[in-house]
Short mmCIF file of C-alpha atoms and ligand atoms in Angstrom, two decimals:
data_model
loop_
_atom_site.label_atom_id
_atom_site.label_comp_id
_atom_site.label_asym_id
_atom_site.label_seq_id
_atom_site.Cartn_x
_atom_site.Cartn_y
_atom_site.Cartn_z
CA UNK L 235 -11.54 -26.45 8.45
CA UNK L 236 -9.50 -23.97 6.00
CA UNK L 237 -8.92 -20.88 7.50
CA UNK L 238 -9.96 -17.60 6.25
CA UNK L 239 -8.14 -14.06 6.29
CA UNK L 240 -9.43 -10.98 6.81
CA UNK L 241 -7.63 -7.65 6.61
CA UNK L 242 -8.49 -4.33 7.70
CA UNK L 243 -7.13 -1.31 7.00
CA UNK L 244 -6.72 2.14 8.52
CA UNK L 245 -10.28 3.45 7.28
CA UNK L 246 -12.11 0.82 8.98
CA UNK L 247 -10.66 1.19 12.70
CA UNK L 248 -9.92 4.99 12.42
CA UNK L 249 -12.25 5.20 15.69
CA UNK L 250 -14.16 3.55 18.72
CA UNK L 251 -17.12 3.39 16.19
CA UNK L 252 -15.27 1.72 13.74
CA UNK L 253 -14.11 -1.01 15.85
CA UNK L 254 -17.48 -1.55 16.86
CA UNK L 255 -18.38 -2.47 13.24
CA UNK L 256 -15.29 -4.43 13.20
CA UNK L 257 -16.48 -6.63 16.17
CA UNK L 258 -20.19 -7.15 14.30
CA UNK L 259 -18.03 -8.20 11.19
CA UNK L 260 -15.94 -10.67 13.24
CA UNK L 261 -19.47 -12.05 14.82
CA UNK L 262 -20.78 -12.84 12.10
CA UNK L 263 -18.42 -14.60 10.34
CA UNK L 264 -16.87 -16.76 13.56
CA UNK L 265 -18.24 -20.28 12.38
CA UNK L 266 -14.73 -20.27 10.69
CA UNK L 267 -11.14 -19.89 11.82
CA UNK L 268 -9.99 -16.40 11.07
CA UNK L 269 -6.94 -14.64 11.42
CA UNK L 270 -7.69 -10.69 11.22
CA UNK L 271 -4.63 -8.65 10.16
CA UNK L 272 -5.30 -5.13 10.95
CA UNK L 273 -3.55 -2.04 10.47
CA UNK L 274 -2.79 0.97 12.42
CA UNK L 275 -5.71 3.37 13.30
CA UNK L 276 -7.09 5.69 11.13
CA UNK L 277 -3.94 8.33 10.18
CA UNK L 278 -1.49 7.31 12.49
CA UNK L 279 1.17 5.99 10.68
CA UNK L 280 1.00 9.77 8.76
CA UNK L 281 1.96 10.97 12.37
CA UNK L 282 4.20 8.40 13.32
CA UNK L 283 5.96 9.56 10.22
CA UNK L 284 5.82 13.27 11.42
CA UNK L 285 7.43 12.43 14.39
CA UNK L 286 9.98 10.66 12.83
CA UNK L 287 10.25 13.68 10.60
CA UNK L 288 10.51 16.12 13.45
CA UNK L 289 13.10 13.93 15.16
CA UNK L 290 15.48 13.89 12.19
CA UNK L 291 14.78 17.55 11.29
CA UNK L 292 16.45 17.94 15.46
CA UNK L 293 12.69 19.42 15.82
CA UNK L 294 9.96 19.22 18.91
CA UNK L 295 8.74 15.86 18.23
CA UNK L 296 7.52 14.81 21.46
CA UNK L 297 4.14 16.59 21.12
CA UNK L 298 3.77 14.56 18.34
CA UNK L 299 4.49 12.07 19.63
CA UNK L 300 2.18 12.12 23.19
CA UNK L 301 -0.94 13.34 20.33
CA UNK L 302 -0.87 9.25 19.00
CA UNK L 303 -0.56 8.44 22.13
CA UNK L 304 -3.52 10.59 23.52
CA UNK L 305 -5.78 9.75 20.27
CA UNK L 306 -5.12 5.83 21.09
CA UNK L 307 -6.02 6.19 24.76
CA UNK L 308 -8.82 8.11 24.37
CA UNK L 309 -10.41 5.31 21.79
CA UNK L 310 -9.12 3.06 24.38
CA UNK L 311 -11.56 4.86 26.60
CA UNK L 312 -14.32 4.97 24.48
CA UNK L 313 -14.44 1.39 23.96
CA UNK L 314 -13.61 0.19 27.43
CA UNK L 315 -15.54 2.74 29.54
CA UNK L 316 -14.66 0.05 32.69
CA UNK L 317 -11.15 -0.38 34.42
CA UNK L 318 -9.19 -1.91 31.54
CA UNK L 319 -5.50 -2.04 33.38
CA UNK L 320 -3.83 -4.39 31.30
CA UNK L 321 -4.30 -2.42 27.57
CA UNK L 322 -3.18 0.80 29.25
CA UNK L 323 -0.29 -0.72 31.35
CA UNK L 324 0.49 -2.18 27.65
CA UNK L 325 0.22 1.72 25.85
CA UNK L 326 2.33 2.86 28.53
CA UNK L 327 5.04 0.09 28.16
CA UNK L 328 5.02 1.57 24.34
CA UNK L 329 5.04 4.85 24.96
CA UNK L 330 8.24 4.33 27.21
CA UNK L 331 10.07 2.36 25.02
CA UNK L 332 9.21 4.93 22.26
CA UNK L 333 10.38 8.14 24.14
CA UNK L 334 13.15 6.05 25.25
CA UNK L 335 14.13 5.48 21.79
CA UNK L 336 14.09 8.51 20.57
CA UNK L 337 16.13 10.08 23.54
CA UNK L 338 19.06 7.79 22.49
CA UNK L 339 21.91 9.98 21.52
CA UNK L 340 23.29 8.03 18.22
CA UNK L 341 20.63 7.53 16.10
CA UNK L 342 21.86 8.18 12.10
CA UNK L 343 19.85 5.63 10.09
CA UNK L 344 17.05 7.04 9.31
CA UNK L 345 15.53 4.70 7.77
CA UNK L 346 15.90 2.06 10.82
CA UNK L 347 14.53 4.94 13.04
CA UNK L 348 11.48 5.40 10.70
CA UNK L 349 10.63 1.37 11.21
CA UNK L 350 11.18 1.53 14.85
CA UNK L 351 8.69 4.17 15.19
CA UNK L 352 6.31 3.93 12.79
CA UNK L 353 5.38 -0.29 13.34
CA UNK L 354 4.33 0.94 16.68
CA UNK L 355 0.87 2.06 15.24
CA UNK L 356 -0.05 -1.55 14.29
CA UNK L 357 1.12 -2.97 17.85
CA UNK L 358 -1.14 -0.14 19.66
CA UNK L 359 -4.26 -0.78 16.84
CA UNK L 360 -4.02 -4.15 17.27
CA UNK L 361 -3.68 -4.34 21.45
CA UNK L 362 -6.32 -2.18 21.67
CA UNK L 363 -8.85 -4.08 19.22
CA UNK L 364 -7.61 -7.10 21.17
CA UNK L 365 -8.82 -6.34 24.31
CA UNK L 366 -12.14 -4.81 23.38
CA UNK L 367 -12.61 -8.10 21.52
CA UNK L 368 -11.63 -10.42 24.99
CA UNK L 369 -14.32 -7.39 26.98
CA UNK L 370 -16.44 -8.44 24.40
CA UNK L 371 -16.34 -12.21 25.05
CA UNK L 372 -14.55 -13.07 21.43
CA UNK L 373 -11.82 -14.74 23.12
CA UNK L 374 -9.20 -13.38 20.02
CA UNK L 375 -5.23 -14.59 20.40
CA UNK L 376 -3.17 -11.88 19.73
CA UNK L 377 -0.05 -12.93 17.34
CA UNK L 378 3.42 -10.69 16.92
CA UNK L 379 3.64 -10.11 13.23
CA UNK L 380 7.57 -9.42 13.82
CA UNK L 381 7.84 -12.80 15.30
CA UNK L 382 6.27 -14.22 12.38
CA UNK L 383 6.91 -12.61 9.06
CA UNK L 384 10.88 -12.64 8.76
CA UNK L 385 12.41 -10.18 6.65
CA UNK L 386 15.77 -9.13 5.85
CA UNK L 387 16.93 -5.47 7.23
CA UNK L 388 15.89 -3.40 4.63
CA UNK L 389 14.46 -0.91 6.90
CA UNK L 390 11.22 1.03 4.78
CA UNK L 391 11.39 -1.87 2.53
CA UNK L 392 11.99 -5.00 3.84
CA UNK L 393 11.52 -8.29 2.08
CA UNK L 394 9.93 -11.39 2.88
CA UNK L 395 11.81 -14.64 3.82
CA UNK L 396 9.58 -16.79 2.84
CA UNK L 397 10.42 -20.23 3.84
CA UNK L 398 11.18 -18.93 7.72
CA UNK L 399 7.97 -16.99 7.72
CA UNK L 400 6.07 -19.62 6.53
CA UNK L 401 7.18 -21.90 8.91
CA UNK L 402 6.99 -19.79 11.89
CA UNK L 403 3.29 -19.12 10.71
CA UNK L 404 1.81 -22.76 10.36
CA UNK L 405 3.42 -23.70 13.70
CA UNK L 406 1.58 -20.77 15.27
CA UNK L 407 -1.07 -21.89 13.74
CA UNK L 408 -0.49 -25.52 14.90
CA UNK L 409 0.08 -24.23 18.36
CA UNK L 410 -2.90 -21.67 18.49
CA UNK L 411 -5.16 -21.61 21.69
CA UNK L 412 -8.11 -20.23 19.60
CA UNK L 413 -9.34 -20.21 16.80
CA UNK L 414 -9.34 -16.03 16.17
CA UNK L 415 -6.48 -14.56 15.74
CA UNK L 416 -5.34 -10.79 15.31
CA UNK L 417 -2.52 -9.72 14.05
CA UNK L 418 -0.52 -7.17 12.57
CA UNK L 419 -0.42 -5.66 8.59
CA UNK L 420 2.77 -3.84 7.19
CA UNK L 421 5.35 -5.26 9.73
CA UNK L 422 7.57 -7.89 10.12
CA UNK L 423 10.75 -8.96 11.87
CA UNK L 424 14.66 -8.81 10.46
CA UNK L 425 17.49 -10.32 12.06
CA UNK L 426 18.87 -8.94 15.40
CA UNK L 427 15.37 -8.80 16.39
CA UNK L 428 14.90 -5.14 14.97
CA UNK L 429 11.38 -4.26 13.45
CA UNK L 430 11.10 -3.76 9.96
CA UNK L 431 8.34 -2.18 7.16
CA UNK L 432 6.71 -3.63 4.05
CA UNK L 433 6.24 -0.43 2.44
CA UNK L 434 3.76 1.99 2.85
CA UNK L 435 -0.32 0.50 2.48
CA UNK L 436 2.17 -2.82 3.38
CA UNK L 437 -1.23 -4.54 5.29
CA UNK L 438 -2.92 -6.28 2.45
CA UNK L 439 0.42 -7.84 1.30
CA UNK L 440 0.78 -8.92 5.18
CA UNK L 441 -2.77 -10.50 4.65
CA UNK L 442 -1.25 -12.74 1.49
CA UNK L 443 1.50 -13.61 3.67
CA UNK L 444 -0.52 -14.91 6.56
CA UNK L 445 -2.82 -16.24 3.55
CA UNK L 446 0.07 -17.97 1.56
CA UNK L 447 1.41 -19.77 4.64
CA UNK L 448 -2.00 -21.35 6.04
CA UNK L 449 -3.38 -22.15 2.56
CA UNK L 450 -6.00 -20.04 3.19
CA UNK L 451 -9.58 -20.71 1.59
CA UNK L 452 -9.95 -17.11 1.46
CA UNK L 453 -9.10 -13.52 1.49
CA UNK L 454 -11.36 -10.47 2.53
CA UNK L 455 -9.97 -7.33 2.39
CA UNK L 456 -12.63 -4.68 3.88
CA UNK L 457 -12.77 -1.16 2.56
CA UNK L 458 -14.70 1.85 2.71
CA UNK L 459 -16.13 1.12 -0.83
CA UNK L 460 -18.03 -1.41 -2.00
CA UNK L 461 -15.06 -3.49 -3.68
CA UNK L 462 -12.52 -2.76 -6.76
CA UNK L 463 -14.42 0.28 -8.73
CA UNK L 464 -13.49 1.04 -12.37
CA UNK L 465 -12.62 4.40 -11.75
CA UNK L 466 -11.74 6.78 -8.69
CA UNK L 467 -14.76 8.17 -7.56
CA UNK L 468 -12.58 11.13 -6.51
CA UNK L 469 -12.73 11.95 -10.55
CA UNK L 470 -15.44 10.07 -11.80
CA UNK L 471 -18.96 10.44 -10.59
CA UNK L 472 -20.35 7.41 -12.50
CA UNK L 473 -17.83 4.69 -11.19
CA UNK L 474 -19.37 0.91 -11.50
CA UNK L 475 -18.35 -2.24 -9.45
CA UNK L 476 -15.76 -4.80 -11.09
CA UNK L 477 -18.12 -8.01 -9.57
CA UNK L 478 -15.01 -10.50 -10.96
CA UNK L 479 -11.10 -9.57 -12.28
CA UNK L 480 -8.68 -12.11 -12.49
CA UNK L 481 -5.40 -12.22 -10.50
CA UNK L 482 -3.69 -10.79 -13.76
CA UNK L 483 -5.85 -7.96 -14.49
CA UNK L 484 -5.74 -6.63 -11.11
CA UNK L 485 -1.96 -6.99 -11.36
CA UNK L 486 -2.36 -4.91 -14.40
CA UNK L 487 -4.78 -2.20 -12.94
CA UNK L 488 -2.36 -1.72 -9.91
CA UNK L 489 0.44 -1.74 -12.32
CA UNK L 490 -0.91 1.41 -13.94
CA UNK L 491 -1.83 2.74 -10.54
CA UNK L 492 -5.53 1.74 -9.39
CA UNK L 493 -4.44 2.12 -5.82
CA UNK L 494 -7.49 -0.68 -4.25
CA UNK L 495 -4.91 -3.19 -3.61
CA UNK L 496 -1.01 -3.08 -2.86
CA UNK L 497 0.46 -4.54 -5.80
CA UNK L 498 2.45 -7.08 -4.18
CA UNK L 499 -1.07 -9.00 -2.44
CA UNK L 500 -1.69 -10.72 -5.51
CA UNK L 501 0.79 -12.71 -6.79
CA UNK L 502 1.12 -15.13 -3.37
CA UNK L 503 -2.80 -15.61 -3.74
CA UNK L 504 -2.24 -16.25 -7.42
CA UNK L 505 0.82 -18.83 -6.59
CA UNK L 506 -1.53 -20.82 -4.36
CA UNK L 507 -5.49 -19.85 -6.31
CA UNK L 508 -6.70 -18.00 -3.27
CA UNK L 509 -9.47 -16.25 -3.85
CA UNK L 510 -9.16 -12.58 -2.74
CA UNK L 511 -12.62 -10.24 -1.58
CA UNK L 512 -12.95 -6.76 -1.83
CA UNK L 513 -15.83 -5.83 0.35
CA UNK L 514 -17.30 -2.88 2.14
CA UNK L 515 -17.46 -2.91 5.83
CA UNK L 516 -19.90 -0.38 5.21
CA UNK L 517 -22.47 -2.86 3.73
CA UNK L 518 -20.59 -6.46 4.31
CA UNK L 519 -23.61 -8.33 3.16
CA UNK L 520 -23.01 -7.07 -0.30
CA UNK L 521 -20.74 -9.41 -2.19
CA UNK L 522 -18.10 -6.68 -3.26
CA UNK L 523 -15.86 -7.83 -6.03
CA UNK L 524 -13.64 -11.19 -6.40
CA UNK L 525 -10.58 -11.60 -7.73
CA UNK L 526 -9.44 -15.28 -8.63
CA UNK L 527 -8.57 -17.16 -12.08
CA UNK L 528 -11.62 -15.91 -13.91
CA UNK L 529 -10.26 -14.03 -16.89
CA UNK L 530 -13.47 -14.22 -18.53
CA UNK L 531 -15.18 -11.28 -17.29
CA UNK L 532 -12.15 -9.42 -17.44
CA UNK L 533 -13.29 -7.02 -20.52
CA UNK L 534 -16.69 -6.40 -19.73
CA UNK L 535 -16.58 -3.15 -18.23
CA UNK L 536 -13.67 -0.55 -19.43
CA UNK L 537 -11.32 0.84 -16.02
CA UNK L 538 -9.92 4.04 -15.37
CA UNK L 539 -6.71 5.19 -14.07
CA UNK L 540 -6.46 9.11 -13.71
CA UNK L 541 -3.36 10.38 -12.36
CA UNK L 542 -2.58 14.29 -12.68
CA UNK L 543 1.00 15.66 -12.14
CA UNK L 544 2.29 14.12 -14.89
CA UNK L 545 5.50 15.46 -17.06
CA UNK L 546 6.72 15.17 -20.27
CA UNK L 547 10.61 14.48 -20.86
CA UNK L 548 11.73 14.59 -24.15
CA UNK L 549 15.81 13.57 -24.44
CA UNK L 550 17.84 14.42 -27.41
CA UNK L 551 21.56 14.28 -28.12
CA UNK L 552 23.06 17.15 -28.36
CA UNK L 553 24.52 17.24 -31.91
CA UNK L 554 20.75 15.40 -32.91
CA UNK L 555 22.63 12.59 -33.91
CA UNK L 556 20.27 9.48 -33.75
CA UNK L 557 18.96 7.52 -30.46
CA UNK L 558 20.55 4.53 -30.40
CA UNK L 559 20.83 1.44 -28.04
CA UNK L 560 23.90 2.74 -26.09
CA UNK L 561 21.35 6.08 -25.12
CA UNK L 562 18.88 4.34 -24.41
CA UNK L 563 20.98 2.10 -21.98
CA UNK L 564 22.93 5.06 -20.75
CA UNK L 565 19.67 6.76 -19.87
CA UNK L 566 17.72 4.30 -17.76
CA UNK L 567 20.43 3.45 -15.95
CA UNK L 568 20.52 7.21 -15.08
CA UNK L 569 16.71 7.18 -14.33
CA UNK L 570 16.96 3.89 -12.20
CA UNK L 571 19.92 5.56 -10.51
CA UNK L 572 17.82 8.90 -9.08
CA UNK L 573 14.64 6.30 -8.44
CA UNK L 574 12.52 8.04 -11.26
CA UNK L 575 9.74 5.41 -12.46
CA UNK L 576 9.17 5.74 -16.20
CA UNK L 577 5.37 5.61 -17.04
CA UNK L 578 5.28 5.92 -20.78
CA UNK L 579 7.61 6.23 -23.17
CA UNK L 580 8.29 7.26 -26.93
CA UNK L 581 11.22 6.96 -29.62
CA UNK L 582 11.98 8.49 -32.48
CA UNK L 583 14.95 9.38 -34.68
CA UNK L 584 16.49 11.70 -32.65
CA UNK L 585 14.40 12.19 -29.28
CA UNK L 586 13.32 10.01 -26.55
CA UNK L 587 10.02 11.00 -24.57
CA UNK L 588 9.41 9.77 -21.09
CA UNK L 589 6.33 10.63 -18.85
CA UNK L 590 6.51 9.95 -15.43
CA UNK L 591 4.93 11.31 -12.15
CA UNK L 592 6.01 14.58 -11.35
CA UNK L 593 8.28 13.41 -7.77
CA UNK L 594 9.80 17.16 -7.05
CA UNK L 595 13.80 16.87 -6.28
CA UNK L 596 14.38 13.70 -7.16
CA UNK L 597 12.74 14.89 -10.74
CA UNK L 598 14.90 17.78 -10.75
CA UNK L 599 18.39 15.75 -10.19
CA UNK L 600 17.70 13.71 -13.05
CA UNK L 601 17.12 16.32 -14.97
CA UNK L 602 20.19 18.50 -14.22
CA UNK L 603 22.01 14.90 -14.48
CA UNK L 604 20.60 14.57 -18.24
CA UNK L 605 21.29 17.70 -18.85
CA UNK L 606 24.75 17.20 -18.94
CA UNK L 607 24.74 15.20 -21.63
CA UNK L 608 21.61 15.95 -23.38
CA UNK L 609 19.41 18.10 -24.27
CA UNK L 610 16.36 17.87 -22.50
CA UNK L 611 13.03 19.46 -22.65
CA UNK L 612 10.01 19.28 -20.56
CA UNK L 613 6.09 20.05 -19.71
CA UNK L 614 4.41 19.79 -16.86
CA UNK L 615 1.36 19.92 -15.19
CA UNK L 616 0.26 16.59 -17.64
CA UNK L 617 -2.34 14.00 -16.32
CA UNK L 618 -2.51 10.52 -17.86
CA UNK L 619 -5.00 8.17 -18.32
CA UNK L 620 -5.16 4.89 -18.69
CA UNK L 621 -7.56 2.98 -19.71
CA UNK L 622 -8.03 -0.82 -19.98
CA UNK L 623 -10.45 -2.15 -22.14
CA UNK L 624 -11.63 0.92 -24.09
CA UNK L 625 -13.75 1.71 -27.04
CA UNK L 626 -13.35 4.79 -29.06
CA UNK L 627 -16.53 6.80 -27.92
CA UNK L 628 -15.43 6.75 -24.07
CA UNK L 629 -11.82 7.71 -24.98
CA UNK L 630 -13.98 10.70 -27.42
CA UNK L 631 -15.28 12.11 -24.50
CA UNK L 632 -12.72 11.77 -22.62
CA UNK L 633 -10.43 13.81 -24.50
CA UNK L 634 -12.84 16.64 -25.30
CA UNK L 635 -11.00 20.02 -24.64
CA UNK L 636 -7.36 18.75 -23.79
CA UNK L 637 -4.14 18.82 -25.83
CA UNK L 638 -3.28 15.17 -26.40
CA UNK L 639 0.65 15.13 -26.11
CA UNK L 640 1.32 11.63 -26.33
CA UNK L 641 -1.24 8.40 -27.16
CA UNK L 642 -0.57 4.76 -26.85
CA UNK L 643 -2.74 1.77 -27.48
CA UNK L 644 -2.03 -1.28 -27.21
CA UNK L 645 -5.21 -4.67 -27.76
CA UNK L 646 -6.36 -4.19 -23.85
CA UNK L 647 -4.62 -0.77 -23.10
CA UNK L 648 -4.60 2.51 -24.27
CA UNK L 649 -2.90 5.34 -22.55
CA UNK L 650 -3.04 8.96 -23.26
CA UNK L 651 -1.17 12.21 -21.83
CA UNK L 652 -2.30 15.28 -21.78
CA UNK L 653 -3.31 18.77 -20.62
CA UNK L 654 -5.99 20.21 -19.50
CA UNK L 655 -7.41 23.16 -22.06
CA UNK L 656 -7.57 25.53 -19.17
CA UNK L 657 -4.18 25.50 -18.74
CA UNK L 658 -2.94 26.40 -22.33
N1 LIG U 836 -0.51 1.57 8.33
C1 LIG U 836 0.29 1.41 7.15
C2 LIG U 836 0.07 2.60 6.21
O1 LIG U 836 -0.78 3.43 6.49
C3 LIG U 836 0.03 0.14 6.43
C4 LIG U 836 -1.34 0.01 5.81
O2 LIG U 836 -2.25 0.73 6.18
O3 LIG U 836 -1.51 -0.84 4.95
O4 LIG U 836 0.76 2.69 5.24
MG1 MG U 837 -3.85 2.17 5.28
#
């Protein structure tokens, strides 16, 4: 019998309540192998990353760090009021090792110490979900995600080795006691046996891994909504469901920045037609939405993206003669170079306009970089919208009482930047 993966993310375990709920979930759907990836507990890799700040910054960080601990053992608690030796004998093995690490003398790779550090809140999340589940007589195996998914060293960033990790996968799965399985979301293994990241909100792409290497029949990622919405509800009060996208448009709306899924889930599913769930955990017998190879109801109901801090670039040459194809080249390499992504963008004769997401310093040293040879100007303090699927009343209304800077429409796609008319 296919297997089926399920994936839950910091939201739905972020206390002993929550993994409750996650237990009823599991219940209810263990006619079927699963394997549950899970990711760290409610904020904690936020303070992982504070400690890991504090450290580098040659600040107090072991406050910090005994807090995740403390939060984690008091859940612990909560869920296993009995003796439950093993799981804290296992939270005090990590907490050693992670003071330990710390309290090394040469540590100058920051970015190595960040993955050492911050993977830890998926191995506590999932040890402590593990043996409330075995308490709880759901006799789960508990899999090493660093064993399994093989990556290179790119510490913050590391990429999948496919082949390995998809052959270490299938022959745990080959060799697997039971038939539920939790594991770990957002980190993996590199060579030398050092931990490594996926990237920040890394745990759904971990869930296409595990997905892509058993064939899954399915993928369920559970959320604190009821599945992909059209709009943020944070600035849209009448946001509808998306029942069915296809693999492409929700490349597309995570392209432009709907931030349901982490881009990188869907193209594995796509590669092998796994059907991917968005559901609530809230309300799980609600369908939520489905993404597979559907495209047909694709255009039925417009989305949209709002993202404020937004600025303007415009680039000229200095003695305005025209923007040709050496500038152009000239000046994304310079914008690749200072890791600046470019989220519109404009020619005419003599200018080039850019918007992109207002990212502080790294903004500012492309700016002073152009500046050297260019002339630059800029506004801030822009939002953008995109919007996929439009019609011409919505994007009306939607415009009412802002300064339009810059519009762009494409047959599926229009974007628009602008600013707000109380800040004229
Ligand atoms: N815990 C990681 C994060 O918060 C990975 C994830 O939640 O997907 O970024
Ligand atoms: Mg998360």
């Amino acid at each position: 019998m296919a297997v089926r993966i399920f994936k839950f993310g910091g939201a739905s375990v972020k206390d002993a309540n929550a993994v409750r709920n996650l237990k009823e979930i599991i219940q209810h759907n263990n006619s079927e192998p699963l394997v549950v990836v899970i990711s760290a507990m409610h904020k904690t890799t936020n303070h992982l990353e504070g400690v890991v700040q504090a450290f580098l910054d040659g600040g107090d960080w072991k406050p910090l760090l005994e807090q995740v601990f403390a939060f984690h053992l008091s859940t612990l608690d909560e869920l296993l009021p009995a003796e439950h030796a093993e799981t804290k004998e296992t939270l005090a093995k990590i907490k050693r090792y992670a003071f330990a690490f710390l309290e090394q003398e040469e540590l100058n790779d920051h970015d190595f110490v960040y993955d050492q550090i911050v993977s830890i809140g998926e191995i506590i999340s999932t040890k402590i979900i593990d043996g409330y589940l075995r308490e709880e007589g759901c006799d789960p195996e508990w899999w090493d995600a660093r064993k399994l998914v093989h990556t290179d060293n790119r510490y913050r960033n590391a990429q999948v080795a496919w082949c390995e990790t998809e052959e270490r996968i299938e022959k745990a799965w080959k060799e697997r006691k039971q038939d539920l399985v939790i594991t770990q979301g957002f980190i993996g293994g590199g060579d030398h046996n050092r931990m490594t990241t996926l990237g920040r909100e890394g745990s759904d792409f971990s869930a296409a891994i595990f997905a892509y290497a058993l064939n899954a029949a399915s993928v369920t990622i559970w959320k604190d909504v009821p599945g992909m919405l059209n709009a943020d509800p944070k600035y849209f009060s009448n946001t509808s469901l998306l029942p069915n996208i296809s693999y492409r448009e929700a490349i597309e709306l995570s392209y432009f920045g709907a931030s349901v899924i982490h881009p990188k889930t869907i193209k594995p599913l796509e590669n092998k037609q796994i059907p991917l769930f968005v559901k609530s955990f809230l309300s799980p017998d609600e369908p939520g939405s489905l993404i597979n190879d559907n495209t047909s109801e694709d255009s039925k109901v417009p989305s949209y993206i709002f993202k404020t801090n937004q600025v303007l670039i415009s680039i000229s040459t200095r003695d305005f003669s025209f923007m040709v194809e050496e500038h152009l080249s000239d000046l994304f390499q310079r914008f690749a170079k200072h890791g600046v992504t470019i989220q519109t963008m404009q020619n005419s004769a003599i200018s080039f306009s850019v918007s992109v997401a207002d990212q502080g310093i790294k903004l500012q040293q492309l700016i002073e970089d152009l500046n050297k040879d260019y002339q630059v100007r800029y506004n801030d303090g822009l939002e953008l919208m995109t919007i996929r699927h439009y019609n011409t009343e919505v994007v009306a209304e939607l415009i009412k009482g802002k300064e339009v800077m810059l519009e762009q429409k494409t047959r599926h796609t229009m974007r628009i930047l602008m600013r707000s008319a109380a800040r004229q």
